[in-house]
């Protein structure tokens, strides 16, 4: 019965998804339906909708990110990694895809492979003289090192990043988190104070040490 119901959902979506590329109202309706399914925890039906959106808008990375996060939450790591690989095929230095894929690989016991993947991304960024992207990859590498309990190595990278650009607030935040977890509270306070001094007022910490991304991220607004 579940299979039949899922097939009925996909069939009902077909005419709507055919209109997505040219019909803004159809897109809004499908996004609204997706939001409802996610709120109700109807993951299979939500994923069916996401597949329609991906097929209709293959260049829209947001749908692939949401599908990856949803499949990862349901334990389908292979599918999740497939979505991240699709994003990385189009943008090999996508911060979110590199970070979330590395986290997933590490959770699946492929920590060494995750680091090799990041090292290759760093090589590409440095060869193409993409300084910002290279720094982003180093931040991800340090986070994975920390998760693998290589705390000293992670701190070395954060310290290097601070020396390269003392105005970058992100390493201060990351060091503050590490020192807090190590009960080095005075050092943590110093790092967080520097982070608050340098960070933009509306900055939202994203991609370093964070809770799992909300599956409702795509439906939030700047005001919220």
PDB file of C-alpha atoms in Angstrom:
ATOM      1  CA  UNK A   1       0.000   0.000   0.000  1.00  0.00           C
ATOM      2  CA  UNK A   2       2.878   2.384   0.806  1.00  0.00           C
ATOM      3  CA  UNK A   3       4.390   1.737  -2.628  1.00  0.00           C
ATOM      4  CA  UNK A   4       1.067   2.369  -4.357  1.00  0.00           C
ATOM      5  CA  UNK A   5       0.570   5.571  -2.376  1.00  0.00           C
ATOM      6  CA  UNK A   6       4.045   6.814  -3.238  1.00  0.00           C
ATOM      7  CA  UNK A   7       3.476   6.080  -6.921  1.00  0.00           C
ATOM      8  CA  UNK A   8       0.184   7.974  -6.799  1.00  0.00           C
ATOM      9  CA  UNK A   9       1.965  10.965  -5.287  1.00  0.00           C
ATOM     10  CA  UNK A  10       4.584  10.946  -8.044  1.00  0.00           C
ATOM     11  CA  UNK A  11       1.938  10.573 -10.757  1.00  0.00           C
ATOM     12  CA  UNK A  12      -0.061  13.491  -9.350  1.00  0.00           C
ATOM     13  CA  UNK A  13       3.055  15.644  -9.379  1.00  0.00           C
ATOM     14  CA  UNK A  14       3.944  14.904 -12.989  1.00  0.00           C
ATOM     15  CA  UNK A  15       1.714  17.494 -14.693  1.00  0.00           C
ATOM     16  CA  UNK A  16       2.802  20.104 -12.175  1.00  0.00           C
ATOM     17  CA  UNK A  17       6.499  19.465 -12.556  1.00  0.00           C
ATOM     18  CA  UNK A  18       6.200  19.725 -16.327  1.00  0.00           C
ATOM     19  CA  UNK A  19       5.180  23.348 -15.854  1.00  0.00           C
ATOM     20  CA  UNK A  20       7.897  24.351 -13.418  1.00  0.00           C
ATOM     21  CA  UNK A  21      10.349  25.855 -15.840  1.00  0.00           C
ATOM     22  CA  UNK A  22       7.847  28.409 -17.148  1.00  0.00           C
ATOM     23  CA  UNK A  23       5.151  28.650 -14.501  1.00  0.00           C
ATOM     24  CA  UNK A  24       6.015  30.499 -11.286  1.00  0.00           C
ATOM     25  CA  UNK A  25       2.677  29.579  -9.700  1.00  0.00           C
ATOM     26  CA  UNK A  26       3.321  25.881 -10.251  1.00  0.00           C
ATOM     27  CA  UNK A  27       6.745  26.217  -8.654  1.00  0.00           C
ATOM     28  CA  UNK A  28       5.283  28.023  -5.655  1.00  0.00           C
ATOM     29  CA  UNK A  29       2.596  25.356  -5.292  1.00  0.00           C
ATOM     30  CA  UNK A  30       5.115  22.550  -5.394  1.00  0.00           C
ATOM     31  CA  UNK A  31       7.376  24.293  -2.870  1.00  0.00           C
ATOM     32  CA  UNK A  32       4.372  24.739  -0.586  1.00  0.00           C
ATOM     33  CA  UNK A  33       3.524  21.048  -0.909  1.00  0.00           C
ATOM     34  CA  UNK A  34       7.132  20.143  -0.191  1.00  0.00           C
ATOM     35  CA  UNK A  35       7.096  22.280   2.946  1.00  0.00           C
ATOM     36  CA  UNK A  36       3.937  20.552   4.149  1.00  0.00           C
ATOM     37  CA  UNK A  37       5.414  17.096   3.591  1.00  0.00           C
ATOM     38  CA  UNK A  38       8.594  18.033   5.459  1.00  0.00           C
ATOM     39  CA  UNK A  39       6.642  19.484   8.375  1.00  0.00           C
ATOM     40  CA  UNK A  40       4.575  16.294   8.592  1.00  0.00           C
ATOM     41  CA  UNK A  41       7.688  14.113   8.459  1.00  0.00           C
ATOM     42  CA  UNK A  42       6.503  12.422   5.265  1.00  0.00           C
ATOM     43  CA  UNK A  43      10.031  11.912   3.992  1.00  0.00           C
ATOM     44  CA  UNK A  44       9.281   9.581   1.080  1.00  0.00           C
ATOM     45  CA  UNK A  45       6.732  11.943  -0.397  1.00  0.00           C
ATOM     46  CA  UNK A  46       8.980  14.952   0.206  1.00  0.00           C
ATOM     47  CA  UNK A  47      11.810  13.183  -1.608  1.00  0.00           C
ATOM     48  CA  UNK A  48       9.513  12.373  -4.534  1.00  0.00           C
ATOM     49  CA  UNK A  49       8.724  16.093  -4.830  1.00  0.00           C
ATOM     50  CA  UNK A  50      12.402  17.008  -4.622  1.00  0.00           C
ATOM     51  CA  UNK A  51      13.221  14.599  -7.439  1.00  0.00           C
ATOM     52  CA  UNK A  52      10.652  16.367  -9.610  1.00  0.00           C
ATOM     53  CA  UNK A  53      12.162  19.735  -8.747  1.00  0.00           C
ATOM     54  CA  UNK A  54      15.675  18.496  -9.508  1.00  0.00           C
ATOM     55  CA  UNK A  55      14.554  17.073 -12.850  1.00  0.00           C
ATOM     56  CA  UNK A  56      12.832  20.329 -13.781  1.00  0.00           C
ATOM     57  CA  UNK A  57      15.631  22.594 -12.474  1.00  0.00           C
ATOM     58  CA  UNK A  58      18.851  20.568 -12.739  1.00  0.00           C
ATOM     59  CA  UNK A  59      21.046  23.636 -12.241  1.00  0.00           C
ATOM     60  CA  UNK A  60      19.404  24.587  -8.930  1.00  0.00           C
ATOM     61  CA  UNK A  61      21.810  23.293  -6.283  1.00  0.00           C
ATOM     62  CA  UNK A  62      19.438  24.070  -3.384  1.00  0.00           C
ATOM     63  CA  UNK A  63      17.134  21.180  -4.271  1.00  0.00           C
ATOM     64  CA  UNK A  64      20.078  18.782  -4.366  1.00  0.00           C
ATOM     65  CA  UNK A  65      21.316  19.998  -1.000  1.00  0.00           C
ATOM     66  CA  UNK A  66      17.899  19.476   0.545  1.00  0.00           C
ATOM     67  CA  UNK A  67      17.589  16.020  -1.028  1.00  0.00           C
ATOM     68  CA  UNK A  68      21.059  15.115   0.246  1.00  0.00           C
ATOM     69  CA  UNK A  69      20.227  16.224   3.792  1.00  0.00           C
ATOM     70  CA  UNK A  70      16.899  14.398   3.717  1.00  0.00           C
ATOM     71  CA  UNK A  71      18.364  11.124   2.455  1.00  0.00           C
ATOM     72  CA  UNK A  72      21.228  11.372   4.945  1.00  0.00           C
ATOM     73  CA  UNK A  73      18.731  11.801   7.784  1.00  0.00           C
ATOM     74  CA  UNK A  74      16.886   8.676   6.677  1.00  0.00           C
ATOM     75  CA  UNK A  75      20.131   6.668   6.595  1.00  0.00           C
ATOM     76  CA  UNK A  76      20.613   6.531   2.820  1.00  0.00           C
ATOM     77  CA  UNK A  77      24.207   7.774   2.801  1.00  0.00           C
ATOM     78  CA  UNK A  78      24.930   6.579  -0.740  1.00  0.00           C
ATOM     79  CA  UNK A  79      22.107   8.655  -2.221  1.00  0.00           C
ATOM     80  CA  UNK A  80      23.089  11.657  -0.123  1.00  0.00           C
ATOM     81  CA  UNK A  81      26.660  11.474  -1.363  1.00  0.00           C
ATOM     82  CA  UNK A  82      25.373  11.139  -4.912  1.00  0.00           C
ATOM     83  CA  UNK A  83      23.566  14.464  -4.616  1.00  0.00           C
ATOM     84  CA  UNK A  84      26.658  16.143  -3.168  1.00  0.00           C
ATOM     85  CA  UNK A  85      28.750  14.737  -6.020  1.00  0.00           C
ATOM     86  CA  UNK A  86      26.323  16.260  -8.515  1.00  0.00           C
ATOM     87  CA  UNK A  87      26.802  19.667  -6.918  1.00  0.00           C
ATOM     88  CA  UNK A  88      30.582  19.239  -6.841  1.00  0.00           C
ATOM     89  CA  UNK A  89      30.644  18.171 -10.484  1.00  0.00           C
ATOM     90  CA  UNK A  90      29.236  21.591 -11.359  1.00  0.00           C
ATOM     91  CA  UNK A  91      31.169  23.488  -8.686  1.00  0.00           C
ATOM     92  CA  UNK A  92      34.199  21.561  -7.327  1.00  0.00           C
ATOM     93  CA  UNK A  93      34.826  24.208  -4.661  1.00  0.00           C
ATOM     94  CA  UNK A  94      31.277  24.529  -3.332  1.00  0.00           C
ATOM     95  CA  UNK A  95      31.805  25.155   0.379  1.00  0.00           C
ATOM     96  CA  UNK A  96      28.555  23.529   1.536  1.00  0.00           C
ATOM     97  CA  UNK A  97      28.968  20.461  -0.661  1.00  0.00           C
ATOM     98  CA  UNK A  98      32.601  19.927   0.347  1.00  0.00           C
ATOM     99  CA  UNK A  99      31.804  20.389   4.021  1.00  0.00           C
ATOM    100  CA  UNK A 100      28.665  18.278   4.230  1.00  0.00           C
ATOM    101  CA  UNK A 101      30.088  15.531   2.017  1.00  0.00           C
ATOM    102  CA  UNK A 102      33.225  15.387   4.187  1.00  0.00           C
ATOM    103  CA  UNK A 103      31.097  15.137   7.334  1.00  0.00           C
ATOM    104  CA  UNK A 104      29.070  12.331   5.803  1.00  0.00           C
ATOM    105  CA  UNK A 105      32.166  10.457   4.643  1.00  0.00           C
ATOM    106  CA  UNK A 106      33.692  10.787   8.104  1.00  0.00           C
ATOM    107  CA  UNK A 107      30.518   9.439   9.749  1.00  0.00           C
ATOM    108  CA  UNK A 108      30.608   6.499   7.337  1.00  0.00           C
ATOM    109  CA  UNK A 109      34.126   5.598   8.468  1.00  0.00           C
ATOM    110  CA  UNK A 110      35.850   7.126   5.451  1.00  0.00           C
ATOM    111  CA  UNK A 111      37.727   9.852   7.273  1.00  0.00           C
ATOM    112  CA  UNK A 112      40.981   9.377   5.382  1.00  0.00           C
ATOM    113  CA  UNK A 113      39.194   9.485   2.037  1.00  0.00           C
ATOM    114  CA  UNK A 114      37.382  12.642   3.149  1.00  0.00           C
ATOM    115  CA  UNK A 115      40.688  14.339   3.908  1.00  0.00           C
ATOM    116  CA  UNK A 116      42.143  13.270   0.555  1.00  0.00           C
ATOM    117  CA  UNK A 117      39.120  14.766  -1.180  1.00  0.00           C
ATOM    118  CA  UNK A 118      39.629  18.037   0.665  1.00  0.00           C
ATOM    119  CA  UNK A 119      43.362  18.053  -0.088  1.00  0.00           C
ATOM    120  CA  UNK A 120      42.549  17.722  -3.787  1.00  0.00           C
ATOM    121  CA  UNK A 121      40.076  20.613  -3.549  1.00  0.00           C
ATOM    122  CA  UNK A 122      42.744  22.694  -1.815  1.00  0.00           C
ATOM    123  CA  UNK A 123      45.234  21.896  -4.582  1.00  0.00           C
ATOM    124  CA  UNK A 124      42.716  23.043  -7.212  1.00  0.00           C
ATOM    125  CA  UNK A 125      41.998  26.266  -5.325  1.00  0.00           C
ATOM    126  CA  UNK A 126      45.672  27.075  -4.854  1.00  0.00           C
ATOM    127  CA  UNK A 127      46.598  26.277  -8.456  1.00  0.00           C
ATOM    128  CA  UNK A 128      43.799  28.536  -9.683  1.00  0.00           C
ATOM    129  CA  UNK A 129      44.901  31.217  -7.201  1.00  0.00           C
ATOM    130  CA  UNK A 130      41.486  31.273  -5.535  1.00  0.00           C
ATOM    131  CA  UNK A 131      42.517  32.541  -2.111  1.00  0.00           C
ATOM    132  CA  UNK A 132      39.054  32.713  -0.540  1.00  0.00           C
ATOM    133  CA  UNK A 133      38.156  29.200  -1.647  1.00  0.00           C
ATOM    134  CA  UNK A 134      41.509  27.875  -0.412  1.00  0.00           C
ATOM    135  CA  UNK A 135      40.846  29.372   3.025  1.00  0.00           C
ATOM    136  CA  UNK A 136      37.368  27.849   3.060  1.00  0.00           C
ATOM    137  CA  UNK A 137      38.765  24.399   2.294  1.00  0.00           C
ATOM    138  CA  UNK A 138      41.341  24.775   5.070  1.00  0.00           C
ATOM    139  CA  UNK A 139      38.556  25.618   7.498  1.00  0.00           C
ATOM    140  CA  UNK A 140      36.721  22.448   6.506  1.00  0.00           C
ATOM    141  CA  UNK A 141      39.894  20.397   6.846  1.00  0.00           C
ATOM    142  CA  UNK A 142      40.455  21.747  10.354  1.00  0.00           C
ATOM    143  CA  UNK A 143      36.885  20.880  11.334  1.00  0.00           C
ATOM    144  CA  UNK A 144      37.264  17.305  10.090  1.00  0.00           C
ATOM    145  CA  UNK A 145      40.596  17.007  11.911  1.00  0.00           C
ATOM    146  CA  UNK A 146      38.887  18.124  15.108  1.00  0.00           C
ATOM    147  CA  UNK A 147      36.093  15.574  14.654  1.00  0.00           C
ATOM    148  CA  UNK A 148      38.776  12.929  14.174  1.00  0.00           C
ATOM    149  CA  UNK A 149      40.290  14.045  17.521  1.00  0.00           C
ATOM    150  CA  UNK A 150      43.341  15.580  15.866  1.00  0.00           C
ATOM    151  CA  UNK A 151      42.847  18.702  17.964  1.00  0.00           C
ATOM    152  CA  UNK A 152      46.412  20.002  17.797  1.00  0.00           C
ATOM    153  CA  UNK A 153      46.487  19.704  14.006  1.00  0.00           C
ATOM    154  CA  UNK A 154      43.171  21.549  13.746  1.00  0.00           C
ATOM    155  CA  UNK A 155      44.463  24.366  15.950  1.00  0.00           C
ATOM    156  CA  UNK A 156      47.596  24.660  13.814  1.00  0.00           C
ATOM    157  CA  UNK A 157      45.462  25.330  10.736  1.00  0.00           C
ATOM    158  CA  UNK A 158      43.290  27.871  12.553  1.00  0.00           C
ATOM    159  CA  UNK A 159      46.419  29.654  13.789  1.00  0.00           C
ATOM    160  CA  UNK A 160      47.859  29.718  10.267  1.00  0.00           C
ATOM    161  CA  UNK A 161      44.630  31.172   8.924  1.00  0.00           C
ATOM    162  CA  UNK A 162      44.705  33.905  11.565  1.00  0.00           C
ATOM    163  CA  UNK A 163      48.284  34.809  10.679  1.00  0.00           C
ATOM    164  CA  UNK A 164      47.355  35.014   7.000  1.00  0.00           C
ATOM    165  CA  UNK A 165      44.329  37.224   7.672  1.00  0.00           C
ATOM    166  CA  UNK A 166      43.885  38.536  11.241  1.00  0.00           C
ATOM    167  CA  UNK A 167      40.550  40.123  10.234  1.00  0.00           C
ATOM    168  CA  UNK A 168      38.896  36.805   9.400  1.00  0.00           C
ATOM    169  CA  UNK A 169      36.600  36.135  12.355  1.00  0.00           C
ATOM    170  CA  UNK A 170      35.927  32.463  11.565  1.00  0.00           C
ATOM    171  CA  UNK A 171      39.097  30.904  13.054  1.00  0.00           C
ATOM    172  CA  UNK A 172      38.482  32.777  16.301  1.00  0.00           C
ATOM    173  CA  UNK A 173      35.021  31.278  16.576  1.00  0.00           C
ATOM    174  CA  UNK A 174      36.311  27.778  15.808  1.00  0.00           C
ATOM    175  CA  UNK A 175      39.112  28.059  18.356  1.00  0.00           C
ATOM    176  CA  UNK A 176      36.624  29.350  20.900  1.00  0.00           C
ATOM    177  CA  UNK A 177      34.431  26.295  20.365  1.00  0.00           C
ATOM    178  CA  UNK A 178      37.376  23.935  20.710  1.00  0.00           C
ATOM    179  CA  UNK A 179      38.661  25.619  23.870  1.00  0.00           C
ATOM    180  CA  UNK A 180      35.152  25.500  25.345  1.00  0.00           C
ATOM    181  CA  UNK A 181      34.904  21.773  24.713  1.00  0.00           C
ATOM    182  CA  UNK A 182      38.337  21.324  26.291  1.00  0.00           C
ATOM    183  CA  UNK A 183      37.263  23.363  29.355  1.00  0.00           C
ATOM    184  CA  UNK A 184      39.912  25.979  28.569  1.00  0.00           C
ATOM    185  CA  UNK A 185      37.377  28.639  29.415  1.00  0.00           C
ATOM    186  CA  UNK A 186      39.580  31.717  29.686  1.00  0.00           C
ATOM    187  CA  UNK A 187      41.114  31.063  26.278  1.00  0.00           C
ATOM    188  CA  UNK A 188      37.630  30.412  24.887  1.00  0.00           C
ATOM    189  CA  UNK A 189      36.405  33.779  26.203  1.00  0.00           C
ATOM    190  CA  UNK A 190      39.304  35.552  24.520  1.00  0.00           C
ATOM    191  CA  UNK A 191      38.578  33.884  21.191  1.00  0.00           C
ATOM    192  CA  UNK A 192      34.843  34.598  21.329  1.00  0.00           C
ATOM    193  CA  UNK A 193      35.526  38.231  22.258  1.00  0.00           C
ATOM    194  CA  UNK A 194      37.711  38.613  19.186  1.00  0.00           C
ATOM    195  CA  UNK A 195      35.128  36.845  17.050  1.00  0.00           C
ATOM    196  CA  UNK A 196      32.390  39.241  18.216  1.00  0.00           C
ATOM    197  CA  UNK A 197      34.666  42.220  17.575  1.00  0.00           C
ATOM    198  CA  UNK A 198      35.327  41.217  13.973  1.00  0.00           C
ATOM    199  CA  UNK A 199      32.142  39.499  12.812  1.00  0.00           C
ATOM    200  CA  UNK A 200      29.367  41.303  10.917  1.00  0.00           C
ATOM    201  CA  UNK A 201      26.325  41.971  13.074  1.00  0.00           C
ATOM    202  CA  UNK A 202      24.045  39.717  11.021  1.00  0.00           C
ATOM    203  CA  UNK A 203      26.560  36.944  10.485  1.00  0.00           C
ATOM    204  CA  UNK A 204      25.145  33.466  11.072  1.00  0.00           C
ATOM    205  CA  UNK A 205      27.713  30.791  11.850  1.00  0.00           C
ATOM    206  CA  UNK A 206      27.461  28.279   9.048  1.00  0.00           C
ATOM    207  CA  UNK A 207      29.694  25.416   8.107  1.00  0.00           C
ATOM    208  CA  UNK A 208      32.205  25.099  10.934  1.00  0.00           C
ATOM    209  CA  UNK A 209      30.903  23.722  14.225  1.00  0.00           C
ATOM    210  CA  UNK A 210      27.161  23.734  13.874  1.00  0.00           C
ATOM    211  CA  UNK A 211      24.045  21.738  14.558  1.00  0.00           C
ATOM    212  CA  UNK A 212      22.561  19.805  11.608  1.00  0.00           C
ATOM    213  CA  UNK A 213      21.081  22.139   9.045  1.00  0.00           C
ATOM    214  CA  UNK A 214      17.346  22.560   9.264  1.00  0.00           C
ATOM    215  CA  UNK A 215      15.575  20.799   6.453  1.00  0.00           C
ATOM    216  CA  UNK A 216      13.378  23.892   6.292  1.00  0.00           C
ATOM    217  CA  UNK A 217      16.297  26.154   5.385  1.00  0.00           C
ATOM    218  CA  UNK A 218      14.986  26.784   1.877  1.00  0.00           C
ATOM    219  CA  UNK A 219      11.739  28.206   3.186  1.00  0.00           C
ATOM    220  CA  UNK A 220      13.180  30.658   5.694  1.00  0.00           C
ATOM    221  CA  UNK A 221      13.400  34.382   5.039  1.00  0.00           C
ATOM    222  CA  UNK A 222      16.114  36.892   5.807  1.00  0.00           C
ATOM    223  CA  UNK A 223      13.882  38.406   8.467  1.00  0.00           C
ATOM    224  CA  UNK A 224      13.304  35.060  10.200  1.00  0.00           C
TER     225      UNK A 224
END
